[in-house]
Tab-separated table of C-alpha atoms in Angstrom:
chain	number	residue	atom	x	y	z
G	1	MET	CA	49.440	5.781	10.409
G	2	ILE	CA	50.048	7.018	6.891
G	3	SER	CA	52.594	9.851	6.697
G	4	SER	CA	54.778	11.651	4.236
G	5	ILE	CA	57.725	13.532	5.805
G	6	LYS	CA	59.973	15.970	4.006
G	7	HIS	CA	63.413	16.424	5.703
G	8	ALA	CA	65.447	19.573	5.451
G	9	GLN	CA	69.262	19.401	5.511
G	10	CYS	CA	70.465	18.992	9.046
G	11	SER	CA	73.847	18.862	10.905
G	12	LEU	CA	74.335	17.434	14.343
G	13	ALA	CA	76.622	18.891	16.934
G	14	SER	CA	77.294	18.032	20.531
G	15	SER	CA	75.664	21.215	21.671
G	16	ASP	CA	72.499	20.184	20.013
G	17	PHE	CA	71.984	17.500	22.617
G	18	LEU	CA	72.278	19.951	25.524
G	19	PRO	CA	69.124	21.390	26.996
G	20	LYS	CA	69.989	24.843	25.702
G	21	ARG	CA	66.662	25.708	24.208
G	22	ARG	CA	63.455	23.799	23.815
G	23	THR	CA	62.219	23.517	20.296
G	24	LEU	CA	58.808	25.104	19.817
G	25	VAL	CA	56.316	23.091	17.872
G	26	LYS	CA	53.203	24.711	16.539
G	27	SER	CA	50.517	22.309	15.402
G	28	GLN	CA	47.762	23.428	13.160
G	29	PHE	CA	45.023	20.916	12.492
G	30	SER	CA	43.347	21.314	9.134
G	31	PRO	CA	40.682	18.622	8.709
G	32	LEU	CA	39.158	17.642	5.399
G	33	PRO	CA	36.519	19.962	3.995
G	34	ILE	CA	33.674	17.639	5.003
G	35	ILE	CA	34.385	18.142	8.718
G	36	GLN	CA	32.784	21.467	9.365
G	37	ASN	CA	33.126	21.688	13.157
G	38	ALA	CA	36.852	22.465	13.100
G	39	GLN	CA	36.330	25.359	10.763
G	40	GLN	CA	33.733	26.810	13.097
G	41	GLY	CA	36.266	27.346	15.845
G	42	LEU	CA	35.536	24.248	17.910
G	43	ASN	CA	38.541	22.898	19.803
G	44	GLN	CA	38.299	19.164	19.629
G	45	SER	CA	41.244	16.931	20.278
G	46	PRO	CA	41.524	13.657	18.399
G	47	THR	CA	40.456	10.583	20.262
G	48	PRO	CA	43.408	8.412	21.266
G	49	GLN	CA	41.722	5.246	20.149
G	50	LYS	CA	41.285	6.518	16.599
G	51	PRO	CA	44.131	6.323	14.041
G	52	LEU	CA	45.585	9.684	12.996
G	53	HIS	CA	46.293	10.247	9.296
G	54	ILE	CA	49.114	12.763	8.688
G	55	SER	CA	48.939	14.231	5.222
G	56	SER	CA	52.067	16.473	5.237
G	57	ILE	CA	54.820	17.845	7.493
G	58	GLY	CA	57.055	20.713	6.368
G	59	ASN	CA	60.050	22.697	7.640
G	60	PHE	CA	61.431	19.916	9.819
G	61	SER	CA	64.881	20.725	11.312
G	62	LEU	CA	66.867	19.635	14.356
G	63	THR	CA	69.113	22.718	14.618
G	64	GLU	CA	68.750	26.426	14.645
G	65	THR	CA	70.250	28.457	11.876
G	66	LYS	CA	70.901	32.120	11.589
G	67	THR	CA	68.019	32.663	9.266
G	68	GLN	CA	65.668	30.350	11.164
G	69	LYS	CA	65.347	31.300	14.768
G	70	ARG	CA	62.594	28.875	15.564
G	71	THR	CA	61.694	25.527	14.149
G	72	THR	CA	58.113	25.332	12.942
G	73	THR	CA	56.245	22.137	12.193
G	74	GLU	CA	53.003	22.145	10.234
G	75	CYS	CA	50.869	19.054	10.502
G	76	GLN	CA	47.707	18.419	8.557
G	77	ALA	CA	45.758	15.517	9.980
G	78	TYR	CA	42.300	14.097	10.352
G	79	GLU	CA	40.805	11.276	12.330
G	80	ALA	CA	39.933	8.106	10.449
G	81	ASP	CA	36.289	7.918	11.458
G	82	ARG	CA	35.729	11.551	10.483
G	83	SER	CA	36.771	10.952	6.920
G	84	ARG	CA	34.606	10.847	3.822
G	85	PRO	CA	32.762	7.555	4.599
G	86	LEU	CA	31.014	9.337	7.501
G	87	ASP	CA	29.656	11.925	5.101
G	88	ILE	CA	28.482	9.162	2.751
G	89	ASN	CA	26.570	7.474	5.582
G	90	ILE	CA	24.800	10.715	6.337
G	91	GLU	CA	23.835	11.040	2.688
G	92	LEU	CA	22.504	7.472	2.674
G	93	LEU	CA	20.348	8.204	5.713
G	94	ASP	CA	18.953	11.306	4.027
G	95	GLU	CA	18.266	9.304	0.884
G	96	GLN	CA	16.441	6.631	2.892
G	97	ALA	CA	14.333	9.266	4.663
G	98	ARG	CA	13.367	10.789	1.310
G	99	TRP	CA	12.483	7.339	-0.039
G	100	GLU	CA	10.263	6.580	2.980
G	101	ALA	CA	8.498	9.928	2.620
G	102	ALA	CA	7.899	9.221	-1.062
G	103	GLN	CA	6.463	5.805	-0.170
G	104	ARG	CA	4.050	7.338	2.322
G	105	ILE	CA	2.862	9.811	-0.293
G	106	LYS	CA	2.494	6.990	-2.814
G	107	ILE	CA	0.408	4.873	-0.419
G	108	GLY	CA	-1.735	7.895	0.438
G	109	LEU	CA	-2.415	8.453	-3.247
G	110	TYR	CA	-3.295	4.767	-3.633
G	111	PHE	CA	-5.824	5.009	-0.798
G	112	ALA	CA	-7.363	8.267	-2.001
G	113	THR	CA	-7.696	6.910	-5.555
G	114	TRP	CA	-9.096	3.608	-4.292
G	115	TRP	CA	-11.786	5.287	-2.178
G	116	ALA	CA	-12.732	7.807	-4.861
G	117	LEU	CA	-13.054	5.168	-7.587
G	118	ASN	CA	-15.099	2.926	-5.290
G	119	VAL	CA	-17.506	5.731	-4.434
G	120	VAL	CA	-17.991	6.600	-8.114
G	121	PHE	CA	-18.537	2.947	-9.024
G	122	ASN	CA	-21.187	2.416	-6.350
G	123	ILE	CA	-23.063	5.534	-7.428
G	124	TYR	CA	-23.149	4.599	-11.121
G	125	ASN	CA	-23.829	0.954	-10.314
G	126	LYS	CA	-26.884	1.870	-8.269
G	127	MET	CA	-28.117	4.269	-10.977
G	128	VAL	CA	-27.829	1.494	-13.578
G	129	LEU	CA	-29.590	-1.061	-11.363
G	130	ASN	CA	-32.454	1.351	-10.626
G	131	ALA	CA	-33.134	1.708	-14.361
G	132	PHE	CA	-32.003	-1.762	-15.465
G	133	PRO	CA	-32.652	-4.308	-12.655
G	134	TYR	CA	-30.635	-7.150	-14.119
G	135	PRO	CA	-27.668	-7.729	-11.793
G	136	TRP	CA	-26.326	-10.793	-13.623
G	137	LEU	CA	-25.781	-8.896	-16.870
G	138	THR	CA	-24.481	-5.845	-14.986
G	139	SER	CA	-21.909	-8.029	-13.206
G	140	THR	CA	-20.907	-9.648	-16.493
G	141	LEU	CA	-20.385	-6.281	-18.182
G	142	SER	CA	-18.156	-5.119	-15.328
G	143	LEU	CA	-15.873	-8.130	-15.679
G	144	ALA	CA	-15.921	-7.957	-19.487
G	145	CYS	CA	-14.893	-4.307	-19.534
G	146	GLY	CA	-11.932	-4.909	-17.243
G	147	SER	CA	-10.837	-7.964	-19.200
G	148	ILE	CA	-10.923	-6.077	-22.508
G	149	MET	CA	-8.991	-3.160	-21.020
G	150	MET	CA	-6.199	-5.411	-19.779
G	151	LEU	CA	-6.005	-7.460	-22.984
G	152	ILE	CA	-5.568	-4.233	-24.967
G	153	SER	CA	-2.918	-3.052	-22.493
G	154	TRP	CA	-0.980	-6.292	-22.908
G	155	ALA	CA	-1.335	-6.289	-26.720
G	156	THR	CA	-0.099	-2.687	-27.017
G	157	ARG	CA	2.562	-3.298	-24.343
G	158	ILE	CA	1.273	-0.490	-22.171
G	159	ALA	CA	1.479	-3.052	-19.378
G	160	ALA	CA	3.786	-6.052	-19.315
G	161	ALA	CA	1.888	-9.315	-19.804
G	162	PRO	CA	2.254	-11.819	-16.935
G	163	LYS	CA	4.178	-15.037	-17.396
G	164	THR	CA	1.755	-17.782	-16.379
G	165	ASP	CA	1.463	-21.530	-16.763
G	166	PHE	CA	-1.180	-24.186	-16.313
G	167	GLU	CA	-0.409	-24.491	-12.595
G	168	PHE	CA	-1.090	-20.769	-12.158
G	169	TRP	CA	-4.523	-20.953	-13.765
G	170	LYS	CA	-5.388	-24.121	-11.836
G	171	ASN	CA	-4.631	-22.406	-8.543
G	172	LEU	CA	-6.482	-19.304	-9.680
G	173	PHE	CA	-9.715	-21.147	-10.527
G	174	PRO	CA	-11.114	-21.469	-6.949
G	175	VAL	CA	-10.183	-17.835	-6.321
G	176	ALA	CA	-12.051	-16.770	-9.473
G	177	LEU	CA	-15.065	-18.917	-8.567
G	178	ALA	CA	-15.343	-17.319	-5.122
G	179	HIS	CA	-14.781	-13.869	-6.631
G	180	THR	CA	-17.575	-14.435	-9.173
G	181	ILE	CA	-20.057	-15.525	-6.500
G	182	GLY	CA	-19.161	-12.600	-4.252
G	183	HIS	CA	-19.404	-10.070	-7.082
G	184	VAL	CA	-22.797	-11.277	-8.313
G	185	ALA	CA	-24.208	-11.567	-4.780
G	186	ALA	CA	-23.181	-8.008	-3.928
G	187	THR	CA	-24.725	-6.697	-7.169
G	188	VAL	CA	-27.964	-8.585	-6.472
G	189	SER	CA	-28.004	-7.042	-2.990
G	190	MET	CA	-27.592	-3.503	-4.293
G	191	SER	CA	-30.375	-4.054	-6.829
G	192	LYS	CA	-32.790	-4.719	-3.949
G	193	VAL	CA	-31.686	-2.418	-1.112
G	194	ALA	CA	-29.877	0.864	-0.593
G	195	VAL	CA	-26.125	1.046	-1.214
G	196	SER	CA	-25.545	2.111	2.389
G	197	PHE	CA	-27.373	-0.940	3.756
G	198	THR	CA	-25.396	-3.341	1.546
G	199	HIS	CA	-22.102	-1.905	2.756
G	200	ILE	CA	-23.197	-1.927	6.386
G	201	ILE	CA	-23.851	-5.670	6.098
G	202	LYS	CA	-20.615	-6.162	4.164
G	203	SER	CA	-18.705	-4.564	7.020
G	204	GLY	CA	-19.402	-7.825	8.868
G	205	GLU	CA	-16.933	-9.695	6.638
G	206	PRO	CA	-14.326	-10.018	9.460
G	207	ALA	CA	-16.803	-12.088	11.479
G	208	PHE	CA	-17.135	-14.558	8.599
G	209	SER	CA	-13.359	-14.601	8.211
G	210	VAL	CA	-12.770	-15.563	11.847
G	211	LEU	CA	-15.540	-18.183	11.905
G	212	VAL	CA	-14.419	-19.860	8.675
G	213	SER	CA	-10.760	-19.819	9.703
G	214	ARG	CA	-11.578	-21.203	13.154
G	215	PHE	CA	-14.003	-24.010	12.327
G	216	LEU	CA	-12.887	-25.017	8.815
G	217	LEU	CA	-9.162	-24.348	8.898
G	218	GLY	CA	-8.520	-24.838	12.611
G	219	ASP	CA	-6.846	-21.444	13.068
G	220	THR	CA	-6.831	-19.875	16.507
G	221	PHE	CA	-6.979	-16.183	17.390
G	222	PRO	CA	-6.304	-14.175	20.556
G	223	MET	CA	-9.302	-13.270	22.693
G	224	PRO	CA	-9.394	-9.578	21.636
G	225	VAL	CA	-10.165	-10.748	18.095
G	226	TYR	CA	-13.224	-12.687	19.294
G	227	TRP	CA	-14.358	-9.777	21.454
G	228	SER	CA	-14.149	-7.428	18.464
G	229	LEU	CA	-16.732	-9.559	16.658
G	230	LEU	CA	-19.440	-8.610	19.134
G	231	PRO	CA	-19.823	-4.976	17.987
G	232	ILE	CA	-19.581	-6.097	14.348
G	233	ILE	CA	-22.400	-8.619	14.663
G	234	GLY	CA	-24.458	-6.409	17.002
G	235	GLY	CA	-24.084	-3.334	14.788
G	236	CYS	CA	-25.066	-5.198	11.620
G	237	ALA	CA	-28.103	-6.712	13.367
G	238	LEU	CA	-29.191	-3.323	14.708
G	239	ALA	CA	-28.841	-1.736	11.266
G	240	ALA	CA	-30.789	-4.585	9.635
G	241	VAL	CA	-33.789	-4.508	11.956
G	242	SER	CA	-34.012	-0.709	11.745
G	243	GLU	CA	-33.652	-0.502	7.936
G	244	LEU	CA	-36.727	1.202	6.486
G	245	ASN	CA	-36.448	-0.504	3.075
G	246	PHE	CA	-35.391	-3.925	4.288
G	247	ASN	CA	-35.417	-6.687	1.697
G	248	MET	CA	-34.542	-10.297	2.462
G	249	ILE	CA	-32.965	-10.952	-0.958
G	250	GLY	CA	-30.766	-7.884	-0.530
G	251	PHE	CA	-29.762	-8.937	2.983
G	252	VAL	CA	-28.972	-12.534	1.986
G	253	GLY	CA	-27.060	-11.331	-1.077
G	254	ALA	CA	-24.767	-9.178	1.098
G	255	MET	CA	-24.219	-12.095	3.525
G	256	ILE	CA	-23.353	-14.488	0.666
G	257	SER	CA	-20.962	-11.886	-0.711
G	258	ASN	CA	-19.183	-11.720	2.655
G	259	LEU	CA	-18.782	-15.489	2.801
G	260	ALA	CA	-17.615	-15.748	-0.812
G	261	PHE	CA	-14.969	-13.046	-0.429
G	262	VAL	CA	-13.639	-14.756	2.715
G	263	PHE	CA	-13.086	-17.949	0.720
G	264	ARG	CA	-11.566	-15.896	-2.107
G	265	ASN	CA	-8.978	-14.490	0.304
G	266	ILE	CA	-8.216	-17.938	1.724
G	267	PHE	CA	-7.806	-19.536	-1.693
G	268	SER	CA	-5.740	-16.589	-2.877
G	269	LYS	CA	-3.248	-16.923	-0.001
G	270	LYS	CA	-2.867	-20.663	-0.584
G	271	GLY	CA	-2.681	-20.581	-4.365
G	272	MET	CA	-0.387	-17.593	-4.886
G	273	LYS	CA	2.500	-18.540	-2.609
G	274	GLY	CA	5.760	-18.135	-4.458
G	275	LYS	CA	4.151	-16.588	-7.563
G	276	SER	CA	5.743	-13.472	-9.023
G	277	VAL	CA	2.681	-11.872	-10.614
G	278	SER	CA	2.038	-8.204	-9.864
G	279	GLY	CA	-1.191	-7.127	-8.208
G	280	MET	CA	-2.448	-5.450	-11.372
G	281	ASN	CA	-1.874	-8.502	-13.560
G	282	TYR	CA	-3.176	-10.849	-10.905
G	283	TYR	CA	-6.508	-9.060	-10.794
G	284	ALA	CA	-6.600	-8.934	-14.595
G	285	CYS	CA	-6.207	-12.720	-14.801
G	286	LEU	CA	-8.819	-13.066	-12.062
G	287	SER	CA	-11.284	-10.929	-14.051
G	288	ILE	CA	-10.764	-12.914	-17.258
G	289	LEU	CA	-11.327	-16.263	-15.556
G	290	SER	CA	-14.328	-14.927	-13.605
G	291	LEU	CA	-15.856	-13.682	-16.856
G	292	LEU	CA	-15.565	-17.140	-18.395
G	293	ILE	CA	-17.244	-18.651	-15.323
G	294	LEU	CA	-20.038	-16.091	-15.052
G	295	THR	CA	-21.148	-15.683	-18.691
G	296	PRO	CA	-22.989	-19.013	-19.134
G	297	PHE	CA	-24.757	-18.640	-15.769
G	298	ALA	CA	-25.834	-15.077	-16.584
G	299	ILE	CA	-27.331	-16.250	-19.891
G	300	ALA	CA	-29.143	-19.088	-18.148
G	301	VAL	CA	-30.570	-16.984	-15.299
G	302	GLU	CA	-31.663	-13.857	-17.209
G	303	GLY	CA	-31.140	-14.401	-20.955
G	304	PRO	CA	-30.678	-12.156	-23.991
G	305	GLN	CA	-34.400	-11.615	-24.564
G	306	VAL	CA	-34.911	-10.209	-21.081
G	307	TRP	CA	-31.813	-8.041	-21.483
G	308	ALA	CA	-32.974	-6.621	-24.796
G	309	ALA	CA	-36.390	-5.656	-23.441
G	310	GLY	CA	-34.930	-4.156	-20.284
G	311	TRP	CA	-32.297	-2.230	-22.252
G	312	GLN	CA	-34.888	-0.632	-24.550
G	313	ASN	CA	-36.995	0.339	-21.563
G	314	ALA	CA	-34.016	1.909	-19.738
G	315	VAL	CA	-32.894	3.889	-22.806
G	316	ALA	CA	-36.478	5.114	-23.325
G	317	GLN	CA	-36.649	6.354	-19.714
G	318	ILE	CA	-33.128	7.723	-19.214
G	319	GLY	CA	-31.998	8.493	-22.741
G	320	PRO	CA	-28.476	8.190	-24.150
G	321	ASN	CA	-26.980	8.885	-20.721
G	322	PHE	CA	-27.902	5.351	-19.718
G	323	VAL	CA	-25.217	3.963	-22.033
G	324	TRP	CA	-22.665	6.205	-20.327
G	325	TRP	CA	-23.831	4.989	-16.902
G	326	VAL	CA	-23.269	1.370	-17.902
G	327	ALA	CA	-19.836	2.134	-19.334
G	328	ALA	CA	-18.843	4.202	-16.301
G	329	GLN	CA	-19.877	1.600	-13.732
G	330	SER	CA	-18.004	-1.096	-15.671
G	331	ILE	CA	-14.807	0.955	-16.049
G	332	PHE	CA	-14.758	2.213	-12.473
G	333	TYR	CA	-15.418	-1.283	-11.128
G	334	HIS	CA	-12.256	-2.565	-12.775
G	335	LEU	CA	-10.185	0.492	-11.851
G	336	TYR	CA	-11.018	0.490	-8.156
G	337	ASN	CA	-10.328	-3.233	-7.840
G	338	GLN	CA	-7.101	-2.871	-9.810
G	339	VAL	CA	-5.872	-0.066	-7.558
G	340	SER	CA	-6.771	-2.053	-4.432
G	341	TYR	CA	-4.740	-5.033	-5.643
G	342	MET	CA	-1.862	-2.745	-6.624
G	343	SER	CA	-1.865	-1.253	-3.133
G	344	LEU	CA	-1.471	-4.749	-1.670
G	345	ASP	CA	2.000	-4.795	-3.263
G	346	GLN	CA	2.962	-1.752	-1.195
G	347	ILE	CA	1.293	-2.194	2.205
G	348	SER	CA	0.659	-4.849	4.822
G	349	PRO	CA	-2.667	-6.744	5.077
G	350	LEU	CA	-3.408	-4.884	8.315
G	351	THR	CA	-3.042	-1.475	6.661
G	352	PHE	CA	-5.172	-2.714	3.767
G	353	SER	CA	-7.887	-3.831	6.217
G	354	ILE	CA	-7.947	-0.420	7.877
G	355	GLY	CA	-8.127	1.237	4.467
G	356	ASN	CA	-11.022	-1.037	3.499
G	357	THR	CA	-12.893	0.019	6.655
G	358	MET	CA	-12.428	3.700	5.831
G	359	LYS	CA	-13.548	2.973	2.261
G	360	ARG	CA	-16.888	1.642	3.510
G	361	ILE	CA	-17.413	4.775	5.578
G	362	SER	CA	-16.872	6.979	2.526
G	363	VAL	CA	-19.251	4.856	0.406
G	364	ILE	CA	-21.994	4.808	3.071
G	365	VAL	CA	-21.855	8.550	3.726
G	366	SER	CA	-21.654	9.559	0.049
G	367	SER	CA	-24.487	7.242	-1.020
G	368	ILE	CA	-26.764	8.556	1.737
G	369	ILE	CA	-26.089	12.130	0.602
G	370	ILE	CA	-26.441	11.520	-3.154
G	371	PHE	CA	-29.485	9.217	-3.097
G	372	HIS	CA	-31.151	10.981	-0.139
G	373	THR	CA	-31.482	7.686	1.685
G	374	PRO	CA	-33.702	8.039	4.778
G	375	VAL	CA	-31.733	7.026	7.854
G	376	GLN	CA	-33.138	6.639	11.340
G	377	PRO	CA	-30.905	7.457	14.345
G	378	ILE	CA	-30.897	3.838	15.480
G	379	ASN	CA	-29.902	2.751	11.979
G	380	ALA	CA	-26.976	5.167	11.970
G	381	LEU	CA	-25.981	3.933	15.424
G	382	GLY	CA	-25.927	0.340	14.207
G	383	ALA	CA	-23.745	1.297	11.238
G	384	ALA	CA	-21.319	3.186	13.489
G	385	ILE	CA	-21.043	0.254	15.908
G	386	ALA	CA	-20.413	-2.225	13.094
G	387	ILE	CA	-17.714	-0.067	11.522
G	388	LEU	CA	-16.087	0.545	14.904
G	389	GLY	CA	-16.034	-3.205	15.479
G	390	THR	CA	-14.335	-3.693	12.111
G	391	PHE	CA	-11.635	-1.204	13.092
G	392	LEU	CA	-11.129	-2.896	16.485
G	393	TYR	CA	-10.847	-6.240	14.711
G	394	SER	CA	-8.058	-4.957	12.484
G	395	GLN	CA	-6.227	-3.612	15.542
G	396	ALA	CA	-6.699	-6.818	17.531
G	397	LYS	CA	-5.019	-8.854	14.759
G	398	LEU	CA	-1.906	-6.675	14.956
């Protein structure tokens, strides 16, 4: 107990010890300003287990005088656990709640931006491929645009350049190789079939993930995960057999893309353990290395002469807008991938998987509306079953 007591002059007499009159003591509790309940008229007695801090006591006397008929004692006190630290804790809780709300808004913006950019990319990518059916060059331009954008950002210090070493690039190489194969295969698929069909088949990626992890890596999963694969596989099969414009190259391209992206995720988890590279810079390095891998193969498969002839033909048919289409699909490809990797820094893999499922729904629906893709009821049913299976898979892994 901390106290400060001011004594008035006092004299003791024998009569003072007789029970002549009982001294009246009037206590007035005046808590600190942060304790509001006492000032609202609430009668609360201090808890005996809590230490009592006395701030001041005045007019303390043991005898009556002629001018002072009654001794009055004023005591200002407050309980220890109702002092200022309690108010600080409340402020910290409010600050944490505001921070969590801000994080939820930030993640929501990430998801909305990710989905919107992906929809725009798929629309422009399909428009370019319809007029310029050369998926190897189109894939190369997408990676080149993103690489140039990030190199300029690093050179102008708009974004901080990552600190990498030889070990980083060595671990990144298998990730970039798988990413290159998956990117080219998906572009080849969309050059042959509708965008909606490609994404319906790509919704079967979880099935490839479980099979590769089980038989190549020896991982085991709970039974609900295996059961969730049935609607994924069944829905994709139903959508494939009922597709009006089915093309085997397009179907195989989407399947290869699924397998390649599964290996990309596996290599990425193994190679990036302990690395402190942000999601944005990680994808930028991935794009640069993928561009170096893809360029010689694109030249060998298609070649500059074919590209030149196809480019002249596309410009003659579409006009100057074709150049804008190519630039837009390249820019939006990098932006949507960059945002998706940035969101991985803020959310769990499960939340990312659910967001990826919702992204495919938005791409399928928007592409059907924009390109007027004919869809049979059984085809739509297969797509719905496959997407539902993907959602159940993400929940079963929780």
